[in-house]
Structures are given as structure tokens and as C-alpha cells.
């Protein structure tokens, strides 16, 4: 039996149930709600069958929302330092301590947002865009966007290795997920 005929049968049953419903029982809950839900689920399932595995998306984890919120706060309070993904610059060594000192002086920011910004700093420096900016001799910047040191060859190599390791781990995770779905 195809999904289309099953869908049509469910719609027919739903319409029969609604026709049998008397006016005085209109406010009462009946099996129609269940049938409507079944029809909706059937539609969703038939859509999933036609989607490729690559298009199925999982909901974003809460920690990622939290980290991205913190980065947006950093961009809002320190726009010269925290920029758009296509304009990321290497940050000064010890910038976390500078950030904590600066945030402690600002009373208008709630403590939770301050903590979020400090925690999100590690997310920011582990993005692909940040690793791409870590080139040998690249100028590091402080919270005000002023130059403060340069990236050494060793730091650039370390950043490149981390970026490649993350890319490889992501590829392995994707290929492992596809193998699990096939099996």
C-alpha cells in the first residue's frame, strides 16, 4: 500500500468522523484530533523518505547557542577586536585576562553575560576563521584593535594542525554517521 493511498484513507476517515460529530458535542475532544495528528505525521514521514540523509538537520545544541550569544556580545562591546567571520584577526596573548579586567569595570553588563563572554572566547579562538587568520607574522590585536605582537611560525603551525585535526574529525564523524544509517 502506498503512502498516498494511506493518506487518502486517513483523510476519508477524518472527514467521516467530523460529519458524524453532532453540534452539541462540537466542543468535546474526539478521535478527529488523533486522526489529524496521524495525517500530519504521515505527511512528515513521507517528506523524510524523500529527503537525502545530508539534508536532515539536528537541532542546535544549547552550548552552541550560548557560545554564539557570547561571541555576539563580544562583537557588540569590542567591535574593533571581535569582527565578522571574514575579517577575523589573531588576538593578543593574554587577552582573556584583559577581558576579565575590562568586564569587571563595566557595571551595566549583568554577571551572567560577563561570564558568557569570557567562556565564549574559547569558542571564538577555535573557529575555522580564527585558525585561518593565524598565519606566520600576522599581527595580533588587543581589545581596542591596536597591534600587540605577531604570530610566530610555531603558533601558526600549531593552529594549522588543530584546524586540520578538526576537519578530519568532522569528516570521520560524517562518514561514520552515514555508515551507521546504511547498516
PDB file of C-alpha atoms in Angstrom:
ATOM      1  CA  UNK A   1       0.000   0.000   0.000  1.00  0.00           C
ATOM      2  CA  UNK A   2       1.495   3.379  -0.965  1.00  0.00           C
ATOM      3  CA  UNK A   3       1.734   6.401   1.302  1.00  0.00           C
ATOM      4  CA  UNK A   4      -0.627   8.348  -0.953  1.00  0.00           C
ATOM      5  CA  UNK A   5      -3.428   5.810  -0.641  1.00  0.00           C
ATOM      6  CA  UNK A   6      -2.899   5.563   3.116  1.00  0.00           C
ATOM      7  CA  UNK A   7      -3.070   9.342   3.331  1.00  0.00           C
ATOM      8  CA  UNK A   8      -6.283   9.398   1.319  1.00  0.00           C
ATOM      9  CA  UNK A   9      -7.792   6.714   3.527  1.00  0.00           C
ATOM     10  CA  UNK A  10      -6.915   8.645   6.678  1.00  0.00           C
ATOM     11  CA  UNK A  11      -8.420  11.821   5.240  1.00  0.00           C
ATOM     12  CA  UNK A  12     -11.594   9.939   4.357  1.00  0.00           C
ATOM     13  CA  UNK A  13     -11.870   8.546   7.884  1.00  0.00           C
ATOM     14  CA  UNK A  14     -11.236  12.011   9.330  1.00  0.00           C
ATOM     15  CA  UNK A  15     -13.965  13.566   7.174  1.00  0.00           C
ATOM     16  CA  UNK A  16     -16.431  10.814   8.170  1.00  0.00           C
ATOM     17  CA  UNK A  17     -15.694  11.407  11.847  1.00  0.00           C
ATOM     18  CA  UNK A  18     -16.235  15.146  11.537  1.00  0.00           C
ATOM     19  CA  UNK A  19     -19.532  14.610   9.667  1.00  0.00           C
ATOM     20  CA  UNK A  20     -20.810  12.294  12.421  1.00  0.00           C
ATOM     21  CA  UNK A  21     -19.954  14.835  15.103  1.00  0.00           C
ATOM     22  CA  UNK A  22     -23.127  16.428  16.454  1.00  0.00           C
ATOM     23  CA  UNK A  23     -23.356  20.200  17.127  1.00  0.00           C
ATOM     24  CA  UNK A  24     -23.762  19.781  20.915  1.00  0.00           C
ATOM     25  CA  UNK A  25     -20.577  17.681  21.075  1.00  0.00           C
ATOM     26  CA  UNK A  26     -18.592  20.135  18.956  1.00  0.00           C
ATOM     27  CA  UNK A  27     -16.647  21.385  21.947  1.00  0.00           C
ATOM     28  CA  UNK A  28     -15.743  17.881  23.153  1.00  0.00           C
ATOM     29  CA  UNK A  29     -12.446  16.301  22.133  1.00  0.00           C
ATOM     30  CA  UNK A  30     -12.867  13.324  19.799  1.00  0.00           C
ATOM     31  CA  UNK A  31     -10.715  10.964  17.799  1.00  0.00           C
ATOM     32  CA  UNK A  32     -10.630  13.524  14.984  1.00  0.00           C
ATOM     33  CA  UNK A  33      -7.716  15.228  16.684  1.00  0.00           C
ATOM     34  CA  UNK A  34      -5.869  11.924  16.697  1.00  0.00           C
ATOM     35  CA  UNK A  35      -6.655  11.329  13.032  1.00  0.00           C
ATOM     36  CA  UNK A  36      -5.482  14.848  12.132  1.00  0.00           C
ATOM     37  CA  UNK A  37      -2.272  14.197  14.030  1.00  0.00           C
ATOM     38  CA  UNK A  38      -1.870  10.897  12.184  1.00  0.00           C
ATOM     39  CA  UNK A  39      -2.326  12.680   8.865  1.00  0.00           C
ATOM     40  CA  UNK A  40       0.298  15.274   9.851  1.00  0.00           C
ATOM     41  CA  UNK A  41       2.704  12.520  10.913  1.00  0.00           C
ATOM     42  CA  UNK A  42       2.107  10.697   7.654  1.00  0.00           C
ATOM     43  CA  UNK A  43       2.964  13.858   5.726  1.00  0.00           C
ATOM     44  CA  UNK A  44       6.153  14.324   7.757  1.00  0.00           C
ATOM     45  CA  UNK A  45       7.185  10.710   7.310  1.00  0.00           C
ATOM     46  CA  UNK A  46       6.621  10.828   3.558  1.00  0.00           C
ATOM     47  CA  UNK A  47       8.715  14.007   3.381  1.00  0.00           C
ATOM     48  CA  UNK A  48      11.521  12.345   5.355  1.00  0.00           C
ATOM     49  CA  UNK A  49      11.574   9.398   2.983  1.00  0.00           C
ATOM     50  CA  UNK A  50      12.236  11.718   0.068  1.00  0.00           C
ATOM     51  CA  UNK A  51      14.949  13.741   1.848  1.00  0.00           C
ATOM     52  CA  UNK A  52      18.551  12.738   1.460  1.00  0.00           C
ATOM     53  CA  UNK A  53      20.440  11.949   4.688  1.00  0.00           C
ATOM     54  CA  UNK A  54      22.609  15.053   4.238  1.00  0.00           C
ATOM     55  CA  UNK A  55      19.566  17.370   4.396  1.00  0.00           C
ATOM     56  CA  UNK A  56      18.259  16.082   7.721  1.00  0.00           C
ATOM     57  CA  UNK A  57      19.304  18.597  10.338  1.00  0.00           C
ATOM     58  CA  UNK A  58      19.572  18.129  14.035  1.00  0.00           C
ATOM     59  CA  UNK A  59      18.623  20.892  16.447  1.00  0.00           C
ATOM     60  CA  UNK A  60      21.462  23.114  17.532  1.00  0.00           C
ATOM     61  CA  UNK A  61      22.921  22.167  20.939  1.00  0.00           C
ATOM     62  CA  UNK A  62      22.293  24.598  23.797  1.00  0.00           C
ATOM     63  CA  UNK A  63      26.011  25.152  24.427  1.00  0.00           C
ATOM     64  CA  UNK A  64      26.408  26.347  20.836  1.00  0.00           C
ATOM     65  CA  UNK A  65      23.616  28.897  21.215  1.00  0.00           C
ATOM     66  CA  UNK A  66      25.265  30.046  24.467  1.00  0.00           C
ATOM     67  CA  UNK A  67      28.708  30.358  22.836  1.00  0.00           C
ATOM     68  CA  UNK A  68      27.363  32.197  19.799  1.00  0.00           C
ATOM     69  CA  UNK A  69      25.419  34.558  22.052  1.00  0.00           C
ATOM     70  CA  UNK A  70      28.649  35.287  23.939  1.00  0.00           C
ATOM     71  CA  UNK A  71      30.515  35.979  20.706  1.00  0.00           C
ATOM     72  CA  UNK A  72      27.766  38.372  19.612  1.00  0.00           C
ATOM     73  CA  UNK A  73      28.132  40.178  22.948  1.00  0.00           C
ATOM     74  CA  UNK A  74      31.894  40.387  22.423  1.00  0.00           C
ATOM     75  CA  UNK A  75      31.324  41.834  18.958  1.00  0.00           C
ATOM     76  CA  UNK A  76      28.900  44.388  20.400  1.00  0.00           C
ATOM     77  CA  UNK A  77      31.159  45.569  23.244  1.00  0.00           C
ATOM     78  CA  UNK A  78      34.520  45.201  21.474  1.00  0.00           C
ATOM     79  CA  UNK A  79      33.874  45.671  17.739  1.00  0.00           C
ATOM     80  CA  UNK A  80      37.481  46.631  16.968  1.00  0.00           C
ATOM     81  CA  UNK A  81      38.678  43.268  18.275  1.00  0.00           C
ATOM     82  CA  UNK A  82      35.890  40.791  17.532  1.00  0.00           C
ATOM     83  CA  UNK A  83      34.900  41.083  13.911  1.00  0.00           C
ATOM     84  CA  UNK A  84      32.824  39.312  11.290  1.00  0.00           C
ATOM     85  CA  UNK A  85      33.985  35.851  10.218  1.00  0.00           C
ATOM     86  CA  UNK A  86      35.566  37.143   7.026  1.00  0.00           C
ATOM     87  CA  UNK A  87      37.672  39.713   8.935  1.00  0.00           C
ATOM     88  CA  UNK A  88      38.959  37.792  11.977  1.00  0.00           C
ATOM     89  CA  UNK A  89      42.374  38.794  13.342  1.00  0.00           C
ATOM     90  CA  UNK A  90      44.624  36.881  15.766  1.00  0.00           C
ATOM     91  CA  UNK A  91      44.143  38.049  19.346  1.00  0.00           C
ATOM     92  CA  UNK A  92      46.790  39.241  21.769  1.00  0.00           C
ATOM     93  CA  UNK A  93      48.330  36.667  24.077  1.00  0.00           C
ATOM     94  CA  UNK A  94      46.671  37.014  27.483  1.00  0.00           C
ATOM     95  CA  UNK A  95      43.568  38.678  26.085  1.00  0.00           C
ATOM     96  CA  UNK A  96      41.366  36.637  28.426  1.00  0.00           C
ATOM     97  CA  UNK A  97      42.872  38.382  31.458  1.00  0.00           C
ATOM     98  CA  UNK A  98      42.425  41.764  29.769  1.00  0.00           C
ATOM     99  CA  UNK A  99      38.806  40.885  29.011  1.00  0.00           C
ATOM    100  CA  UNK A 100      38.109  39.876  32.611  1.00  0.00           C
ATOM    101  CA  UNK A 101      39.653  43.146  33.897  1.00  0.00           C
ATOM    102  CA  UNK A 102      37.673  45.262  31.442  1.00  0.00           C
ATOM    103  CA  UNK A 103      34.408  43.463  32.140  1.00  0.00           C
ATOM    104  CA  UNK A 104      34.857  43.909  35.888  1.00  0.00           C
ATOM    105  CA  UNK A 105      34.881  47.688  35.337  1.00  0.00           C
ATOM    106  CA  UNK A 106      31.609  47.724  33.395  1.00  0.00           C
ATOM    107  CA  UNK A 107      28.650  47.666  35.779  1.00  0.00           C
ATOM    108  CA  UNK A 108      25.939  47.879  33.118  1.00  0.00           C
ATOM    109  CA  UNK A 109      26.545  44.274  31.979  1.00  0.00           C
ATOM    110  CA  UNK A 110      24.948  41.551  34.085  1.00  0.00           C
ATOM    111  CA  UNK A 111      27.265  38.963  35.611  1.00  0.00           C
ATOM    112  CA  UNK A 112      25.811  36.111  33.545  1.00  0.00           C
ATOM    113  CA  UNK A 113      26.610  37.935  30.298  1.00  0.00           C
ATOM    114  CA  UNK A 114      30.137  38.691  31.507  1.00  0.00           C
ATOM    115  CA  UNK A 115      30.683  35.008  32.261  1.00  0.00           C
ATOM    116  CA  UNK A 116      29.197  34.089  28.896  1.00  0.00           C
ATOM    117  CA  UNK A 117      31.604  36.427  27.082  1.00  0.00           C
ATOM    118  CA  UNK A 118      34.650  35.016  28.876  1.00  0.00           C
ATOM    119  CA  UNK A 119      33.578  31.431  28.183  1.00  0.00           C
ATOM    120  CA  UNK A 120      32.777  32.234  24.545  1.00  0.00           C
ATOM    121  CA  UNK A 121      36.293  33.496  23.981  1.00  0.00           C
ATOM    122  CA  UNK A 122      37.500  29.880  23.770  1.00  0.00           C
ATOM    123  CA  UNK A 123      34.803  29.118  21.193  1.00  0.00           C
ATOM    124  CA  UNK A 124      35.864  32.159  19.149  1.00  0.00           C
ATOM    125  CA  UNK A 125      39.552  31.193  19.055  1.00  0.00           C
ATOM    126  CA  UNK A 126      38.666  27.659  17.968  1.00  0.00           C
ATOM    127  CA  UNK A 127      36.654  28.646  14.898  1.00  0.00           C
ATOM    128  CA  UNK A 128      37.929  27.831  11.423  1.00  0.00           C
ATOM    129  CA  UNK A 129      38.042  31.538  10.565  1.00  0.00           C
ATOM    130  CA  UNK A 130      40.306  32.255  13.543  1.00  0.00           C
ATOM    131  CA  UNK A 131      42.647  29.374  12.667  1.00  0.00           C
ATOM    132  CA  UNK A 132      42.848  30.644   9.075  1.00  0.00           C
ATOM    133  CA  UNK A 133      43.912  34.065  10.388  1.00  0.00           C
ATOM    134  CA  UNK A 134      46.779  32.541  12.374  1.00  0.00           C
ATOM    135  CA  UNK A 135      49.469  32.983   9.727  1.00  0.00           C
ATOM    136  CA  UNK A 136      53.178  33.339  10.410  1.00  0.00           C
ATOM    137  CA  UNK A 137      53.921  37.028  11.013  1.00  0.00           C
ATOM    138  CA  UNK A 138      50.258  38.088  11.258  1.00  0.00           C
ATOM    139  CA  UNK A 139      49.662  40.998  13.625  1.00  0.00           C
ATOM    140  CA  UNK A 140      47.820  40.233  16.867  1.00  0.00           C
ATOM    141  CA  UNK A 141      45.339  42.780  18.218  1.00  0.00           C
ATOM    142  CA  UNK A 142      44.143  43.778  21.695  1.00  0.00           C
ATOM    143  CA  UNK A 143      40.588  44.568  22.807  1.00  0.00           C
ATOM    144  CA  UNK A 144      40.774  48.031  21.234  1.00  0.00           C
ATOM    145  CA  UNK A 145      42.018  46.715  17.887  1.00  0.00           C
ATOM    146  CA  UNK A 146      45.558  48.011  18.439  1.00  0.00           C
ATOM    147  CA  UNK A 147      48.508  45.870  17.265  1.00  0.00           C
ATOM    148  CA  UNK A 148      50.081  43.822  20.059  1.00  0.00           C
ATOM    149  CA  UNK A 149      52.618  41.261  18.885  1.00  0.00           C
ATOM    150  CA  UNK A 150      52.782  38.868  15.972  1.00  0.00           C
ATOM    151  CA  UNK A 151      52.046  35.227  15.334  1.00  0.00           C
ATOM    152  CA  UNK A 152      55.168  33.050  15.385  1.00  0.00           C
ATOM    153  CA  UNK A 153      55.848  30.222  12.932  1.00  0.00           C
ATOM    154  CA  UNK A 154      55.346  27.681  15.723  1.00  0.00           C
ATOM    155  CA  UNK A 155      51.949  29.168  16.649  1.00  0.00           C
ATOM    156  CA  UNK A 156      50.877  29.237  13.005  1.00  0.00           C
ATOM    157  CA  UNK A 157      51.891  25.585  12.584  1.00  0.00           C
ATOM    158  CA  UNK A 158      50.022  24.578  15.757  1.00  0.00           C
ATOM    159  CA  UNK A 159      46.893  26.401  14.591  1.00  0.00           C
ATOM    160  CA  UNK A 160      47.063  24.770  11.163  1.00  0.00           C
ATOM    161  CA  UNK A 161      47.410  21.323  12.772  1.00  0.00           C
ATOM    162  CA  UNK A 162      44.405  21.979  15.035  1.00  0.00           C
ATOM    163  CA  UNK A 163      42.345  23.113  12.060  1.00  0.00           C
ATOM    164  CA  UNK A 164      43.267  20.016  10.050  1.00  0.00           C
ATOM    165  CA  UNK A 165      42.538  17.730  13.017  1.00  0.00           C
ATOM    166  CA  UNK A 166      39.086  19.297  13.470  1.00  0.00           C
ATOM    167  CA  UNK A 167      38.343  18.943   9.755  1.00  0.00           C
ATOM    168  CA  UNK A 168      39.439  15.293   9.787  1.00  0.00           C
ATOM    169  CA  UNK A 169      37.386  14.548  12.909  1.00  0.00           C
ATOM    170  CA  UNK A 170      34.336  16.163  11.300  1.00  0.00           C
ATOM    171  CA  UNK A 171      34.788  14.096   8.130  1.00  0.00           C
ATOM    172  CA  UNK A 172      35.175  10.907  10.167  1.00  0.00           C
ATOM    173  CA  UNK A 173      32.054  11.738  12.158  1.00  0.00           C
ATOM    174  CA  UNK A 174      30.034  12.324   8.993  1.00  0.00           C
ATOM    175  CA  UNK A 175      31.264   9.149   7.287  1.00  0.00           C
ATOM    176  CA  UNK A 176      30.648   7.159  10.483  1.00  0.00           C
ATOM    177  CA  UNK A 177      27.117   8.520  10.710  1.00  0.00           C
ATOM    178  CA  UNK A 178      26.421   7.544   7.102  1.00  0.00           C
ATOM    179  CA  UNK A 179      27.771   4.036   7.698  1.00  0.00           C
ATOM    180  CA  UNK A 180      25.544   3.694  10.780  1.00  0.00           C
ATOM    181  CA  UNK A 181      22.487   4.825   8.790  1.00  0.00           C
ATOM    182  CA  UNK A 182      23.223   2.373   5.992  1.00  0.00           C
ATOM    183  CA  UNK A 183      23.695  -0.556   8.380  1.00  0.00           C
TER     184      UNK A 183
END
